[in-house]
MMTF fields as JSON, N, C-alpha, C and O atoms, coordinates in Angstrom:
{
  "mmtfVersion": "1.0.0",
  "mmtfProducer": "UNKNOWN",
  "numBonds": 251,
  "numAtoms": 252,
  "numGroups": 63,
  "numChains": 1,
  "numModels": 1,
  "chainsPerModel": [1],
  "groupsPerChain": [63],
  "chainIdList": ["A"],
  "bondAtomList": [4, 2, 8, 6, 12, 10, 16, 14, 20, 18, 24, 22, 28, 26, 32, 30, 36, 34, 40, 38, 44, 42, 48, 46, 52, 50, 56, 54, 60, 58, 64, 62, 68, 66, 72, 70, 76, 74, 80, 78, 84, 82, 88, 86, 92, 90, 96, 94, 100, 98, 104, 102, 108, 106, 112, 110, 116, 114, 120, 118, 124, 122, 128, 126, 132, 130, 136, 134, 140, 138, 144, 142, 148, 146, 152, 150, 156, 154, 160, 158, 164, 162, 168, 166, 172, 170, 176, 174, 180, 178, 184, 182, 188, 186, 192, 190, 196, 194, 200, 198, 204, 202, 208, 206, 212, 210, 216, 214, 220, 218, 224, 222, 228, 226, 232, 230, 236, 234, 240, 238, 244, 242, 248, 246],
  "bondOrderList": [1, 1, 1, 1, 1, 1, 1, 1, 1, 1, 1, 1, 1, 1, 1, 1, 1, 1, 1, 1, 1, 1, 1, 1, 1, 1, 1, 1, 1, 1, 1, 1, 1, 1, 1, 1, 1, 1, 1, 1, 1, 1, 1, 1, 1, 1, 1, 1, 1, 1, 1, 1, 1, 1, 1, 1, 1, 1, 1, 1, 1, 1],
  "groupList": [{"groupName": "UNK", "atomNameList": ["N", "CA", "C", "O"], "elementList": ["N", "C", "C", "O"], "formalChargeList": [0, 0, 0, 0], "bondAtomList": [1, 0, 2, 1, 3, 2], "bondOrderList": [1, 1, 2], "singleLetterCode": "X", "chemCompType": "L-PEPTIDE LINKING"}],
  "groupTypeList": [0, 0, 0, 0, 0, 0, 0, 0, 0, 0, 0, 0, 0, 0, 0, 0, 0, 0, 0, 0, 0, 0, 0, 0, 0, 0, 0, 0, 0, 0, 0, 0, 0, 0, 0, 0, 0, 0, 0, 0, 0, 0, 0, 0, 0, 0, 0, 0, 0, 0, 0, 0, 0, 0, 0, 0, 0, 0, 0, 0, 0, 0, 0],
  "groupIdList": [1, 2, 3, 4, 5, 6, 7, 8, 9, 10, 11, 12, 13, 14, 15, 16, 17, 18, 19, 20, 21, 22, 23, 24, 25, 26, 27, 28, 29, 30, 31, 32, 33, 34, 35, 36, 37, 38, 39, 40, 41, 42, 43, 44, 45, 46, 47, 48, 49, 50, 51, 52, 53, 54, 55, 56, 57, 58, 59, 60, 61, 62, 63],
  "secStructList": [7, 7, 6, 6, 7, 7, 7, 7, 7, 7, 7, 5, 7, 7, 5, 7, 7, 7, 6, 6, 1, 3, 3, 3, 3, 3, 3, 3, 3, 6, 6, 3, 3, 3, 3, 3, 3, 3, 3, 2, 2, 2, 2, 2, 2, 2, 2, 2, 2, 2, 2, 2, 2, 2, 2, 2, 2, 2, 2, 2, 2, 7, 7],
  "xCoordList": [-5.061, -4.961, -5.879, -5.802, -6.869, -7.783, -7.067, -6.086, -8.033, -7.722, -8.266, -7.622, -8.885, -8.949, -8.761, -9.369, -7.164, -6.425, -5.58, -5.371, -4.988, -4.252, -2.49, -2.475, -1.699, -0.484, 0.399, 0.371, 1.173, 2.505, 3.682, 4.679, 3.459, 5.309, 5.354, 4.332, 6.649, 7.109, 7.459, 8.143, 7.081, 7.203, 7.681, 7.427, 8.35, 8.951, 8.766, 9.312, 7.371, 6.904, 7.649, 7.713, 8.211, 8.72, 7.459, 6.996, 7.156, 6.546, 7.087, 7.328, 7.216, 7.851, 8.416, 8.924, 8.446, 8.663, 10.028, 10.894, 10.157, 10.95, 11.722, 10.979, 12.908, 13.443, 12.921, 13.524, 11.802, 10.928, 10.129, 9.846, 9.551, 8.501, 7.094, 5.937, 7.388, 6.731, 6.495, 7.576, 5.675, 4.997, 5.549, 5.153, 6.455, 6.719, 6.541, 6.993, 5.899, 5.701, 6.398, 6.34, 7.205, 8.364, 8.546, 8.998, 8.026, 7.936, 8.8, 9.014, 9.406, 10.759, 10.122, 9.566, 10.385, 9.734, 10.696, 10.832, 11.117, 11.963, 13.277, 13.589, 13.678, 14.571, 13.734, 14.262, 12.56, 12.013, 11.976, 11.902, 12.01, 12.164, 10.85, 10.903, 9.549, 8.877, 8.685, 8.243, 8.966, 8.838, 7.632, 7.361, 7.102, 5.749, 5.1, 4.394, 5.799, 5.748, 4.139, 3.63, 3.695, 2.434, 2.278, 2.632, 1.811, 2.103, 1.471, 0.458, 1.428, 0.896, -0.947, -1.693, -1.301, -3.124, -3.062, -4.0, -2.57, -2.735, -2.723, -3.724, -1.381, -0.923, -2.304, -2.637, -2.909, -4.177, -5.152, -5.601, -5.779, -6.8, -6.394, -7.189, -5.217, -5.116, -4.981, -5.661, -4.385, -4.448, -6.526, -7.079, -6.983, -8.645, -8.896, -9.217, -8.622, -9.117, -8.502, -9.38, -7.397, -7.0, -7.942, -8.398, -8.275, -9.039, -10.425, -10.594, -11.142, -12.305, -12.116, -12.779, -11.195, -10.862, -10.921, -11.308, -10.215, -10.108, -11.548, -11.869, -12.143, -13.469, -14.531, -15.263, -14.327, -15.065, -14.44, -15.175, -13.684, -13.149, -13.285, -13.364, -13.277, -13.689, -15.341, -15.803, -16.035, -17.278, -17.435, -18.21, -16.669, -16.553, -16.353, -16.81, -15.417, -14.766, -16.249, -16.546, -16.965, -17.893, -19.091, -20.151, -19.035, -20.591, -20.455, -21.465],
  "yCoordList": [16.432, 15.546, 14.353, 13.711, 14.021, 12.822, 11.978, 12.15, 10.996, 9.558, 10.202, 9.654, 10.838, 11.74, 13.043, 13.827, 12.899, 14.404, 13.835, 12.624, 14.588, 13.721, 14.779, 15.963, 14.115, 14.808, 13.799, 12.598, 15.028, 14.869, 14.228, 14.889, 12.952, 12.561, 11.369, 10.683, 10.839, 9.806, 8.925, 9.427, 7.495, 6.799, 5.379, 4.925, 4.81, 2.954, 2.647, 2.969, 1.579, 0.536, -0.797, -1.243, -1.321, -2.783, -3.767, -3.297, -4.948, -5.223, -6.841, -7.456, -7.349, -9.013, -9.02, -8.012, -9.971, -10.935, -10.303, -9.897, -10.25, -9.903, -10.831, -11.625, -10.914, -11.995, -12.076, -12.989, -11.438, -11.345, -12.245, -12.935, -12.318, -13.223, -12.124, -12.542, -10.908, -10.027, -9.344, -9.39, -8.814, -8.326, -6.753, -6.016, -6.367, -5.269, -4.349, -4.685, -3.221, -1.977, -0.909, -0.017, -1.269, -0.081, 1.158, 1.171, 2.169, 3.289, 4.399, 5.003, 4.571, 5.857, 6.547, 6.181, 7.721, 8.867, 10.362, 10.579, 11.016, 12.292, 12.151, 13.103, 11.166, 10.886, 10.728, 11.234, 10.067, 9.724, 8.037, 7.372, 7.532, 6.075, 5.808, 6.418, 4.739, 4.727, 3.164, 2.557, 2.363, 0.742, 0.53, 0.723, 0.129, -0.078, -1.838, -2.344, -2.369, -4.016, -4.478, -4.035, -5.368, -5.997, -7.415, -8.173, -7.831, -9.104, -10.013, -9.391, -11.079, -12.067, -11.838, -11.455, -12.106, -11.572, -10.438, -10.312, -9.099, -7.937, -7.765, -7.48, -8.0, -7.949, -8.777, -8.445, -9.862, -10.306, -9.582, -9.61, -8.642, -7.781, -6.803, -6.396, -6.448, -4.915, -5.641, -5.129, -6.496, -7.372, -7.704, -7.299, -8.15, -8.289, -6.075, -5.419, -5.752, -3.768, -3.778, -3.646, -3.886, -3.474, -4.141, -3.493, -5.858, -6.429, -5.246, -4.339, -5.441, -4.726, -3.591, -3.299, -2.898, -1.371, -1.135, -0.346, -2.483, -2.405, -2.977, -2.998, -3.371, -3.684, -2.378, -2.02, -1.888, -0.794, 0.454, 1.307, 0.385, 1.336, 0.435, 1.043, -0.865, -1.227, -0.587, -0.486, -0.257, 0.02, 1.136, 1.434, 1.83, 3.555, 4.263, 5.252, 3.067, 3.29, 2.697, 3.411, 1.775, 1.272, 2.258, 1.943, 3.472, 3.916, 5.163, 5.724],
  "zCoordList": [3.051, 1.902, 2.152, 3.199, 1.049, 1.286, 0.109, -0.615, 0.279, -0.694, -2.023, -2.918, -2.417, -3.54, -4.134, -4.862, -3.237, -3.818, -4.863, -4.794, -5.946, -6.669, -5.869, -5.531, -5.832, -6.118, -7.434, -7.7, -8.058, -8.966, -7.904, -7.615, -7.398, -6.993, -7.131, -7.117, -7.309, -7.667, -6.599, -5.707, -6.471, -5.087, -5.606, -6.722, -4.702, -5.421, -4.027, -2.971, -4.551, -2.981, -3.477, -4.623, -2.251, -2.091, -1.005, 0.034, -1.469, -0.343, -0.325, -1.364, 0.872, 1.372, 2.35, 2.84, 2.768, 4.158, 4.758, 3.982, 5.844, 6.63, 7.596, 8.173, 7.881, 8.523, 9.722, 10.286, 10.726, 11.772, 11.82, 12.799, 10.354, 10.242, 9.751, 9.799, 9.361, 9.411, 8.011, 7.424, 7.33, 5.841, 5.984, 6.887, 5.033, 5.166, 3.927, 2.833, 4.112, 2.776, 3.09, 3.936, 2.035, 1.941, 0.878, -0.267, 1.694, 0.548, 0.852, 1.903, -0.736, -0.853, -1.948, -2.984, -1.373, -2.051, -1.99, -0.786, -2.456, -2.436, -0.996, -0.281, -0.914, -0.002, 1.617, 2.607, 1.71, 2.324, 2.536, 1.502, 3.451, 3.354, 4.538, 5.606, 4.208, 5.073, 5.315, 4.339, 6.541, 6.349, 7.204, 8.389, 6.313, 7.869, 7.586, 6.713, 8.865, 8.966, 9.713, 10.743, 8.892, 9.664, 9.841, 8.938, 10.859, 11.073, 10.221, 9.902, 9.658, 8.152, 8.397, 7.497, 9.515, 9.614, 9.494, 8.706, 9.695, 9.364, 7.649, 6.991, 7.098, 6.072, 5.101, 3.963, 5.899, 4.996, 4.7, 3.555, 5.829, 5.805, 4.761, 3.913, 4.824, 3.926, 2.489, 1.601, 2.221, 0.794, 0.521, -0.501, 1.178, 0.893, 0.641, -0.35, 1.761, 1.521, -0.01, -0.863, -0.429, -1.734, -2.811, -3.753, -2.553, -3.825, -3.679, -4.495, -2.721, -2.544, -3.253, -4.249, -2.768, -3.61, -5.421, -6.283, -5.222, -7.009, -7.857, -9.046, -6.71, -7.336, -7.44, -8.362, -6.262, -6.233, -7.44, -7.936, -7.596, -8.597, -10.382, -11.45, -10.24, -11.727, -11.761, -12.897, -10.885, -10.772, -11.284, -12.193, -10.696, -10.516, -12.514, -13.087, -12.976, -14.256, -15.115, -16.073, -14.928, -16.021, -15.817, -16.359, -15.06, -15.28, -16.599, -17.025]
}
């Protein structure tokens, strides 16, 4: 499976602060529960990868 396979499933992400002190993305999917915590500089980098992403894909949509 790549970043441009599509699948049919249904997923509910949670994402916020953790009483650690820690950024957490929480994804449930078909009775799957996945928490994956990053520390506030981690959690920055992947927030900049997502803007970038969505830029590159407003790109992708205007040609």
């Amino acid at each position: 499976m790549g970043i441009n396979s599509e699948r049919d499933i249904e997923a509910n992400m949670q994402i916020g602060p953790t009483d650690q002190g820690m950024v957490r993305i929480f994804i449930e999917a078909d009775g799957i529960e996945i928490p994956m915590d990053f520390d506030p500089g981690e959690a920055d980098e992947i927030a900049e990868e997502i803007r970038a992403a969505a830029i590159a894909a407003r790109a992708v949509k205007t040609r």
